[in-house]
PDB file of C-alpha atoms and ligand atoms in Angstrom:
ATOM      1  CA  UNK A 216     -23.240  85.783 243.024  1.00  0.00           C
ATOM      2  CA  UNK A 217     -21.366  89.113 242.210  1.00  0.00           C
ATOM      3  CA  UNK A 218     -18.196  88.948 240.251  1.00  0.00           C
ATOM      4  CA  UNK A 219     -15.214  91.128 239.408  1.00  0.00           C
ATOM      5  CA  UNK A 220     -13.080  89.781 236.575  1.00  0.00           C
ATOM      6  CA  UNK A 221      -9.636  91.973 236.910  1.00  0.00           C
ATOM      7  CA  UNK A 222      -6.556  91.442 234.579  1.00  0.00           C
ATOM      8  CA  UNK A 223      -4.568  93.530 231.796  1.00  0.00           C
ATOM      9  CA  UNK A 224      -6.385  95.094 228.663  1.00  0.00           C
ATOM     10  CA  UNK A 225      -6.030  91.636 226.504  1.00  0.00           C
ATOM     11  CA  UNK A 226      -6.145  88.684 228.920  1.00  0.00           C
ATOM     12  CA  UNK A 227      -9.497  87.533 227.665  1.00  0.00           C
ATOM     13  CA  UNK A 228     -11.781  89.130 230.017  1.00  0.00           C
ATOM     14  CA  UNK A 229     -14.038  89.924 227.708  1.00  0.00           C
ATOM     15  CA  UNK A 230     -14.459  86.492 225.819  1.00  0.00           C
ATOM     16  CA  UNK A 231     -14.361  85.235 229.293  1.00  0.00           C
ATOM     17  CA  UNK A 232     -17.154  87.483 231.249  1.00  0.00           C
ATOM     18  CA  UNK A 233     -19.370  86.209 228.188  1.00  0.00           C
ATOM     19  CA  UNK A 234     -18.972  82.672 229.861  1.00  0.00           C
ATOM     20  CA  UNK A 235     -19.451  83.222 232.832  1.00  0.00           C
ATOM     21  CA  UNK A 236     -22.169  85.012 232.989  1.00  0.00           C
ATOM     22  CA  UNK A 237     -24.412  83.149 230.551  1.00  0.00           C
ATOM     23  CA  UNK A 238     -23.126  79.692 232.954  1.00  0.00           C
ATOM     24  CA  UNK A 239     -24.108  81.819 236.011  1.00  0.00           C
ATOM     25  CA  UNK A 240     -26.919  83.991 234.873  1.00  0.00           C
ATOM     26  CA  UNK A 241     -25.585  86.983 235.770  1.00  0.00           C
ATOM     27  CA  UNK A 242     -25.384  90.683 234.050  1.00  0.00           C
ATOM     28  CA  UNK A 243     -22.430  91.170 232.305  1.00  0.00           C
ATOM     29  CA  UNK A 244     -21.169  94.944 232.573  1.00  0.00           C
ATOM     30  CA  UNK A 245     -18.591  95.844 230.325  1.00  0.00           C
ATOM     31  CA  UNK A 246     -17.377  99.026 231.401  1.00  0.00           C
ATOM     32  CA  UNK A 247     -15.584  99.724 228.262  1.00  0.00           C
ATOM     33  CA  UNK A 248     -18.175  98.234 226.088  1.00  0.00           C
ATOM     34  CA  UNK A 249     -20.524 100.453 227.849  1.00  0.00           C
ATOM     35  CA  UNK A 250     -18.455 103.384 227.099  1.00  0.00           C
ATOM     36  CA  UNK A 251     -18.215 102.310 223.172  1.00  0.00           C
ATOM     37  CA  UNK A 252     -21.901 102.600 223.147  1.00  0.00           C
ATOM     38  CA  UNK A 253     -22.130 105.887 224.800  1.00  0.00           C
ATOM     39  CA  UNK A 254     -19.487 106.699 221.917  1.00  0.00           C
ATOM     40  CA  UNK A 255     -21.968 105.116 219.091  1.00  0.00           C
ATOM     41  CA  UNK A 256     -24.859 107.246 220.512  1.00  0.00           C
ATOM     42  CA  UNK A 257     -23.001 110.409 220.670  1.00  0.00           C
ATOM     43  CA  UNK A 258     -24.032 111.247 224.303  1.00  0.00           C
ATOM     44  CA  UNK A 259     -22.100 113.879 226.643  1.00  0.00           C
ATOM     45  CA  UNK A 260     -20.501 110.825 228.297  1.00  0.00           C
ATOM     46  CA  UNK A 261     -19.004 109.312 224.975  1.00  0.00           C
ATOM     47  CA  UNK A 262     -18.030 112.713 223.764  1.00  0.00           C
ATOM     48  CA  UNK A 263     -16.015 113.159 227.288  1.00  0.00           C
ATOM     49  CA  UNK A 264     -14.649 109.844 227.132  1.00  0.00           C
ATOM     50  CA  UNK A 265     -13.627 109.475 222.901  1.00  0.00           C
ATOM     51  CA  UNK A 266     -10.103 111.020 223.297  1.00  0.00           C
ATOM     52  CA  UNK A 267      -9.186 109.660 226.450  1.00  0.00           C
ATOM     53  CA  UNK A 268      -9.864 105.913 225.412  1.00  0.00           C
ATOM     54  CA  UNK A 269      -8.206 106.706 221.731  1.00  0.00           C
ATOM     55  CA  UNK A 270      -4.604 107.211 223.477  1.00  0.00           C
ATOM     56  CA  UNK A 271      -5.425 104.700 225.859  1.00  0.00           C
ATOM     57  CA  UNK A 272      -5.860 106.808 228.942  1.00  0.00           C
ATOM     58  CA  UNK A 273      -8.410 105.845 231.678  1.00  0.00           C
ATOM     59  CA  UNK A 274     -11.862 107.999 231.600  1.00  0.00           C
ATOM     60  CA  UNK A 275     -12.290 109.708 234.865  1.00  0.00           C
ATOM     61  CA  UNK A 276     -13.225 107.852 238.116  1.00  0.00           C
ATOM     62  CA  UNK A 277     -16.230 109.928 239.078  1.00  0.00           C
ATOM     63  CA  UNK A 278     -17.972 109.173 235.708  1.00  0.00           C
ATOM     64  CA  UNK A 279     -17.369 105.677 235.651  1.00  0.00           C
ATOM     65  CA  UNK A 280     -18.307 104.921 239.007  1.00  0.00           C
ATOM     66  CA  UNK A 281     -22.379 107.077 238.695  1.00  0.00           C
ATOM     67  CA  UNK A 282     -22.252 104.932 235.005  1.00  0.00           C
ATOM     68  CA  UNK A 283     -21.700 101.587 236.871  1.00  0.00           C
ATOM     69  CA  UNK A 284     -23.619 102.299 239.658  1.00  0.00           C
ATOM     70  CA  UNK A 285     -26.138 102.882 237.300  1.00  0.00           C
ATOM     71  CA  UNK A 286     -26.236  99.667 235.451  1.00  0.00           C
ATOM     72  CA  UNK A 287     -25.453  97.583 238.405  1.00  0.00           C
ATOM     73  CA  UNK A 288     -28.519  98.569 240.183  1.00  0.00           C
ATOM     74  CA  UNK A 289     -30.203  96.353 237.249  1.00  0.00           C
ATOM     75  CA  UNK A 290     -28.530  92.919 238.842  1.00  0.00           C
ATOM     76  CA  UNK A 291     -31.159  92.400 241.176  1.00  0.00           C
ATOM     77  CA  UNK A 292     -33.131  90.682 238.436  1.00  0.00           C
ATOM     78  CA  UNK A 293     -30.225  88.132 237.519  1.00  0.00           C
ATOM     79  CA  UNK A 294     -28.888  85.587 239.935  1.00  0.00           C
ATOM     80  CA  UNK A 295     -26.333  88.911 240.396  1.00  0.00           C
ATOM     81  CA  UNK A 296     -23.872  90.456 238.169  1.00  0.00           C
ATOM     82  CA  UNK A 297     -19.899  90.526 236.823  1.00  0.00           C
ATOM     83  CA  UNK A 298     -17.712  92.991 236.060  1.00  0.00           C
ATOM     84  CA  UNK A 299     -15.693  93.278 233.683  1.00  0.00           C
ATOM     85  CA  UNK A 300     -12.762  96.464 233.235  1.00  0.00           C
ATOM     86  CA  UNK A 301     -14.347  97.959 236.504  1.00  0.00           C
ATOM     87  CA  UNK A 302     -12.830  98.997 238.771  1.00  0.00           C
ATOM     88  CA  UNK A 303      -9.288  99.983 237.664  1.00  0.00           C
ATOM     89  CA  UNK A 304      -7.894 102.573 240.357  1.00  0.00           C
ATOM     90  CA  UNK A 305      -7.762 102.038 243.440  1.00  0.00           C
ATOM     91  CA  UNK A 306     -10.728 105.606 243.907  1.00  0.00           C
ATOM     92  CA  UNK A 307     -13.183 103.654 241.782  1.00  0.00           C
ATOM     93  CA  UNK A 308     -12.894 100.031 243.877  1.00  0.00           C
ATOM     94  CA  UNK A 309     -13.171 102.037 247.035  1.00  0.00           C
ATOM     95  CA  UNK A 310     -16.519 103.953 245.642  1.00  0.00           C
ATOM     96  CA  UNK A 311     -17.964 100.487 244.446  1.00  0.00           C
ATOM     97  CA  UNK A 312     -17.374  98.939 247.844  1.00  0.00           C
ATOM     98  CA  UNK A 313     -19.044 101.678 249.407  1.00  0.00           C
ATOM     99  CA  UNK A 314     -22.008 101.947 247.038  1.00  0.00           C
ATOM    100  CA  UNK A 315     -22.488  98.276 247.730  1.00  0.00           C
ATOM    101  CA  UNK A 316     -22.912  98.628 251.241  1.00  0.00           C
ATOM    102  CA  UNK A 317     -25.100 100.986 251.217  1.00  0.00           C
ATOM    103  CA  UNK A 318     -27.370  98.607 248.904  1.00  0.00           C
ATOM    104  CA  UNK A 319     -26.511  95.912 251.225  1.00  0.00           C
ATOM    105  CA  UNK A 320     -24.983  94.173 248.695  1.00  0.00           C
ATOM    106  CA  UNK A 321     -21.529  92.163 248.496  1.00  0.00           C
ATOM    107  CA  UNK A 322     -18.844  91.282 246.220  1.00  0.00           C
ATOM    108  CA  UNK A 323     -18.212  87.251 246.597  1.00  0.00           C
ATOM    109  CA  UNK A 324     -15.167  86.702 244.256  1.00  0.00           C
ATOM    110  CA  UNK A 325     -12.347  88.586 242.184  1.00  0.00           C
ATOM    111  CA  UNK A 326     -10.723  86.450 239.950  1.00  0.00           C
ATOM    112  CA  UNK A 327      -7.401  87.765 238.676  1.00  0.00           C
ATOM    113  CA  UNK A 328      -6.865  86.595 235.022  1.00  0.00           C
ATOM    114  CA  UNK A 329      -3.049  86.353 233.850  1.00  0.00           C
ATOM    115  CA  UNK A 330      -1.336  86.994 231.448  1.00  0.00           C
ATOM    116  CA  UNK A 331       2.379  88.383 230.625  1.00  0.00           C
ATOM    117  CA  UNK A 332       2.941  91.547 228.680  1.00  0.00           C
ATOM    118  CA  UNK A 333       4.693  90.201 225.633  1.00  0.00           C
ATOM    119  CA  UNK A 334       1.564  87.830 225.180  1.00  0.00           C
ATOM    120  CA  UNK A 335      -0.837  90.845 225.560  1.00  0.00           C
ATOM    121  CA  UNK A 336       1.140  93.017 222.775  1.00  0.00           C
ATOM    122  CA  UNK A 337       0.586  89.687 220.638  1.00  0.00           C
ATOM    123  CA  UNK A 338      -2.844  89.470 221.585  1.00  0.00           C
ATOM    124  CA  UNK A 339      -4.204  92.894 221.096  1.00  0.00           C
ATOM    125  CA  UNK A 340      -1.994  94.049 218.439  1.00  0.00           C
ATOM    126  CA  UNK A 341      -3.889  91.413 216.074  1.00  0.00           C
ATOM    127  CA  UNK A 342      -7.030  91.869 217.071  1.00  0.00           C
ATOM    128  CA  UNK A 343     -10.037  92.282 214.632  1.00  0.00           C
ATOM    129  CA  UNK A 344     -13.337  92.981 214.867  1.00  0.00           C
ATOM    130  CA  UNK A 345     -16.414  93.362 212.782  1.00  0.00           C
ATOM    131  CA  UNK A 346     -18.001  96.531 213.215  1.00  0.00           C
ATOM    132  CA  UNK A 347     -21.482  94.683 212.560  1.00  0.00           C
ATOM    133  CA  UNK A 348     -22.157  92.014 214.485  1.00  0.00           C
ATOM    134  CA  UNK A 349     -19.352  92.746 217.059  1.00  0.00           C
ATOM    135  CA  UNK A 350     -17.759  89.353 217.048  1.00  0.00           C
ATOM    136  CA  UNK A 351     -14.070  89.140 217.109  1.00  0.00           C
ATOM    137  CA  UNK A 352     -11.114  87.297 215.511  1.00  0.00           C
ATOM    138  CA  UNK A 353      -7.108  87.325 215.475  1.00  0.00           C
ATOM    139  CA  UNK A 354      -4.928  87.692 212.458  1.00  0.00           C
ATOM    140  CA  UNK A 355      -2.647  84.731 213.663  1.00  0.00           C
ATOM    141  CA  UNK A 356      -5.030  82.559 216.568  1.00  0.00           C
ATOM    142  CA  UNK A 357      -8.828  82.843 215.096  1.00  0.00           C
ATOM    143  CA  UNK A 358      -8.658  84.276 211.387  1.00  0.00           C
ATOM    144  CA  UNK A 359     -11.539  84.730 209.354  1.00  0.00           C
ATOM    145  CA  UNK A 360     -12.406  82.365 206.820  1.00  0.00           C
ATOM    146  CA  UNK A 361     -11.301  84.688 204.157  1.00  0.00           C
ATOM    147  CA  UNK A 362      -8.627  87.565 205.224  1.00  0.00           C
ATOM    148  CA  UNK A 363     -10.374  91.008 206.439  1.00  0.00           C
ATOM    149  CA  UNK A 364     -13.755  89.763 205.856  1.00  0.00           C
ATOM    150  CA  UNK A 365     -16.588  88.824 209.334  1.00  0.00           C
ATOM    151  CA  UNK A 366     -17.543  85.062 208.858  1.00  0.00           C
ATOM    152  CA  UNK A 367     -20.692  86.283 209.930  1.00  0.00           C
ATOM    153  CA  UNK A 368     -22.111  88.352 207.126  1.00  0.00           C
ATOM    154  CA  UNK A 369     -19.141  89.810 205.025  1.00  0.00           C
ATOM    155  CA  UNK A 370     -18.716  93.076 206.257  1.00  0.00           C
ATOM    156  CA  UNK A 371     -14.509  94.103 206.780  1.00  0.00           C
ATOM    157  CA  UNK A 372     -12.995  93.818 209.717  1.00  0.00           C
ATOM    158  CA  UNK A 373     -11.523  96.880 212.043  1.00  0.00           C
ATOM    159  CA  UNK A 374      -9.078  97.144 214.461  1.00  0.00           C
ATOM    160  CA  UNK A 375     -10.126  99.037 217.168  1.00  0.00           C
ATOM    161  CA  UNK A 376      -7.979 102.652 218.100  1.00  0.00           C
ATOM    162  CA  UNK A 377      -6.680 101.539 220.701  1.00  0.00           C
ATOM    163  CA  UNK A 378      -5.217  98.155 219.442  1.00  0.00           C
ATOM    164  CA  UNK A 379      -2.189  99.734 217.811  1.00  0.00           C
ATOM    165  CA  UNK A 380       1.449  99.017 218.983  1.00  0.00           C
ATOM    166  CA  UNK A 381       1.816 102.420 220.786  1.00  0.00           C
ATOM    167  CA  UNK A 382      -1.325 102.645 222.388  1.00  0.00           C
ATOM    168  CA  UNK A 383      -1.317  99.097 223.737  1.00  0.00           C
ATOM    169  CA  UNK A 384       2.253  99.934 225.222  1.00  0.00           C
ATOM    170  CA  UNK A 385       0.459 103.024 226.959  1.00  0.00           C
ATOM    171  CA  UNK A 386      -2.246 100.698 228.719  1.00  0.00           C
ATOM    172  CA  UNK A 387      -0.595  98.259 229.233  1.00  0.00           C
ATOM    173  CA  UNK A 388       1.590 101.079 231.034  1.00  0.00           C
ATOM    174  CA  UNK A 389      -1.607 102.480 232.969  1.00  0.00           C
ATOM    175  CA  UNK A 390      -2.840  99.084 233.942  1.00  0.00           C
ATOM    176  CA  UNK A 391       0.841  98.388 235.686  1.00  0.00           C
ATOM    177  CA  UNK A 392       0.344 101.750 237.150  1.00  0.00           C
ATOM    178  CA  UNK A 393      -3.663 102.558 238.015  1.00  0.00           C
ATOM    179  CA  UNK A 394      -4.988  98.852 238.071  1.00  0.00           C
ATOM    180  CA  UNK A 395      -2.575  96.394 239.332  1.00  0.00           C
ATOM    181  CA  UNK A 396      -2.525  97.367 243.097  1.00  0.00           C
ATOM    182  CA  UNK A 397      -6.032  96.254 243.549  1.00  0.00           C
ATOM    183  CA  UNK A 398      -4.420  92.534 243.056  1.00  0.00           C
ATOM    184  CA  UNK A 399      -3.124  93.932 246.940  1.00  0.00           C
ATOM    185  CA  UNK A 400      -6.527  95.436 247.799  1.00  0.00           C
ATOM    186  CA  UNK A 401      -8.630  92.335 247.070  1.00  0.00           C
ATOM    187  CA  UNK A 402      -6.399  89.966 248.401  1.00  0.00           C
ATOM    188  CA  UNK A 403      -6.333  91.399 251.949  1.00  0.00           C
ATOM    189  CA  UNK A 404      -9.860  91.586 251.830  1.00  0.00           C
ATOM    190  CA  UNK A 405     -10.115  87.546 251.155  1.00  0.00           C
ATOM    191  CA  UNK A 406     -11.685  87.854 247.636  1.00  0.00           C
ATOM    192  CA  UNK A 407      -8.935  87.335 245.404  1.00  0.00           C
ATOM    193  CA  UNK A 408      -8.395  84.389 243.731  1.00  0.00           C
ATOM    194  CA  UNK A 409      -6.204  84.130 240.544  1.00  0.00           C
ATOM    195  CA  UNK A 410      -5.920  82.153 237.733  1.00  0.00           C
ATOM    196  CA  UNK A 411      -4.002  81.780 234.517  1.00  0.00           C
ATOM    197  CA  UNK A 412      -4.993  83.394 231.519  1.00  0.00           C
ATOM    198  CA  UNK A 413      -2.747  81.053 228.775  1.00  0.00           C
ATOM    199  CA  UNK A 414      -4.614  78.361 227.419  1.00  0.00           C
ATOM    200  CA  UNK A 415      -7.621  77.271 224.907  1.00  0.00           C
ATOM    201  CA  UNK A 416     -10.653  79.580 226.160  1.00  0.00           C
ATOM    202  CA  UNK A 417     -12.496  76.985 227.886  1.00  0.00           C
ATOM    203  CA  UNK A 418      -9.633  75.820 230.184  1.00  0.00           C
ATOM    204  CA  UNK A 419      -9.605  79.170 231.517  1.00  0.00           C
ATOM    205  CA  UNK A 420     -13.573  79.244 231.827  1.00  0.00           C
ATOM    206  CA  UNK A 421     -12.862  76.110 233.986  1.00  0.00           C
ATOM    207  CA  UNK A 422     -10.497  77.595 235.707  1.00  0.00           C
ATOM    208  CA  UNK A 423     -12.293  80.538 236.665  1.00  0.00           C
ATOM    209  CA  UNK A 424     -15.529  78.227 237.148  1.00  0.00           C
ATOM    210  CA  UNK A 425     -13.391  76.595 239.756  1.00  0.00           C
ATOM    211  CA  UNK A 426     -12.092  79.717 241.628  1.00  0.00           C
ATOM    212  CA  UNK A 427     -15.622  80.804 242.134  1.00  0.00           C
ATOM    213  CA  UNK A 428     -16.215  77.810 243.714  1.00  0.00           C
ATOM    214  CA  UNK A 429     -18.546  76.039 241.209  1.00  0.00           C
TER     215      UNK A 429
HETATM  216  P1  LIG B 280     -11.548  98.146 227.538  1.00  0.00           P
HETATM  217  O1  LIG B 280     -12.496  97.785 226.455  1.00  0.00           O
HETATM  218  O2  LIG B 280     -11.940  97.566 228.887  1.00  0.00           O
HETATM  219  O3  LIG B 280     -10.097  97.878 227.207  1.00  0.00           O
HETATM  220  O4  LIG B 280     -11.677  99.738 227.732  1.00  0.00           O
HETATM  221  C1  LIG B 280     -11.365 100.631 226.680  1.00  0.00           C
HETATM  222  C2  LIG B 280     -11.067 102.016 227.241  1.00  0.00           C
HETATM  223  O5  LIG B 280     -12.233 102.518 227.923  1.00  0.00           O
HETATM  224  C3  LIG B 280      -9.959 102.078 228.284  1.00  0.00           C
HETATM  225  O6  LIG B 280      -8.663 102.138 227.695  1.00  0.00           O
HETATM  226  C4  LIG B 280     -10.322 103.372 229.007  1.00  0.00           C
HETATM  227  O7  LIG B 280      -9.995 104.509 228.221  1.00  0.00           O
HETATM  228  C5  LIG B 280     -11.841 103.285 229.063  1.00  0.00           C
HETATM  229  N1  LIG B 280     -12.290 102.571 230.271  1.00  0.00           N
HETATM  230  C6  LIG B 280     -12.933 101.362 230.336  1.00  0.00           C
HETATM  231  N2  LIG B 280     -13.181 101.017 231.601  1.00  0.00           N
HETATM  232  C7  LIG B 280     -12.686 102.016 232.384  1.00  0.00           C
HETATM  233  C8  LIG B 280     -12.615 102.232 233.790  1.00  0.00           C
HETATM  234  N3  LIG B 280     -13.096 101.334 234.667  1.00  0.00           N
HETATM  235  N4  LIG B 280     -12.031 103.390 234.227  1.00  0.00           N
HETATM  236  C9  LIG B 280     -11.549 104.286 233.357  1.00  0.00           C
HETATM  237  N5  LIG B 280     -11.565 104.144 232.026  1.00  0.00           N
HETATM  238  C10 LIG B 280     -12.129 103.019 231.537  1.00  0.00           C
END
């Protein structure tokens, strides 16, 4: 089965794709986790792409798509694969749909995740993470045990760039924008099928579970 998860920077597609994919077996491809690892290892694609994801701005459409295409070639040893912040314009979900047909393969289901903006500026603006071990907590809904410090092994928790006020604002802006009319674009192709983002986090696994048919 092959999988687009598409909602807003902050609805939980992240903690979500996680889910899924372990309960499906598929490969889970972050695009913007990708891109944080590019970052980490200092290659020409992470240098390109630093300043653009620090303000919030998309990195261009013809590097993302040859990255993805890249990694998604690798699904053909899973039961398939999901993904997760890709696409986001309207350029890189045509290029994926054509890629895919040319290696005969198909996308079954995009499931919209929900979630209003004033919930999102909530969400993300709170958001911590431990450099270490990756895993993530929220000042108000999941705090650490003791404030600041990972659960995990101690180490002090970040906030990522692109989690402040302003630069949440300006995706949130560019999702509206850049991201939002392939809601239109899946939906008159049949895949779409949406589903609420609000709730504990397995409710919305279920709920997704559900839309995908299982
Ligand atoms: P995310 O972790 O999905 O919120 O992505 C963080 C940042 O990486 C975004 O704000 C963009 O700058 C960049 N990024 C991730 N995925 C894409 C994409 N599909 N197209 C363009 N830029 C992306």
């Amino acid at each position: 089965m092959n999988l687009i998860l598409l909602g807003p920077p902050g609805a939980g597609k992240g903690t979500q794709a996680v889910q899924i994919a372990e309960a499906f077996g598929l490969l889970h491809l972050s695009s913007g986790d990708i891109l944080r690892a590019e970052r980490k290892a200092r290659t020409e694609l992470g240098q390109k792409a630093q300043v653009l994801m620090d303000r919030g701005a998309l990195v261009p459409d013809d590097l993302i798509l040859a990255m993805m295409v890249e990694h998604i070639g690798r699904a053909a040893e899973r039961n398939g694969f999901l993904l997760d912040g890709f696409p986001r314009t309207l350029a890189q979900a045509q290029g994926l749909k054509s890629r895919l047909e040319s290696a005969k393969m198909r996308l079954d289901h995009v499931v919209s995740v929900e979630v209003e903006d004033s919930e999102i500026v909530t969400r993300l603006t709170g958001r911590l993470y431990c450099p270490e071990c990756g895993r993530t907590y929220h000042e108000k809904f999941s705090p650490p045990q003791v404030a600041g410090v990972c659960d995990v092994n101690g180490e002090k928790l970040l906030r990522r760039k692109d989690d402040t006020p302003e630069v949440v604002r300006q995706r949130l802006e560019t999702y509206h924008r850049e991201t939002k009319p392939l809601i239109a674009y899946y939906g008159e192709q049949g895949l779409l099928r949406s589903v609420s983002g609000v709730g504990e986090i397995d409710e919305v696994t279920a709920r997704i579970k559900e839309a995908c048919g299982a």
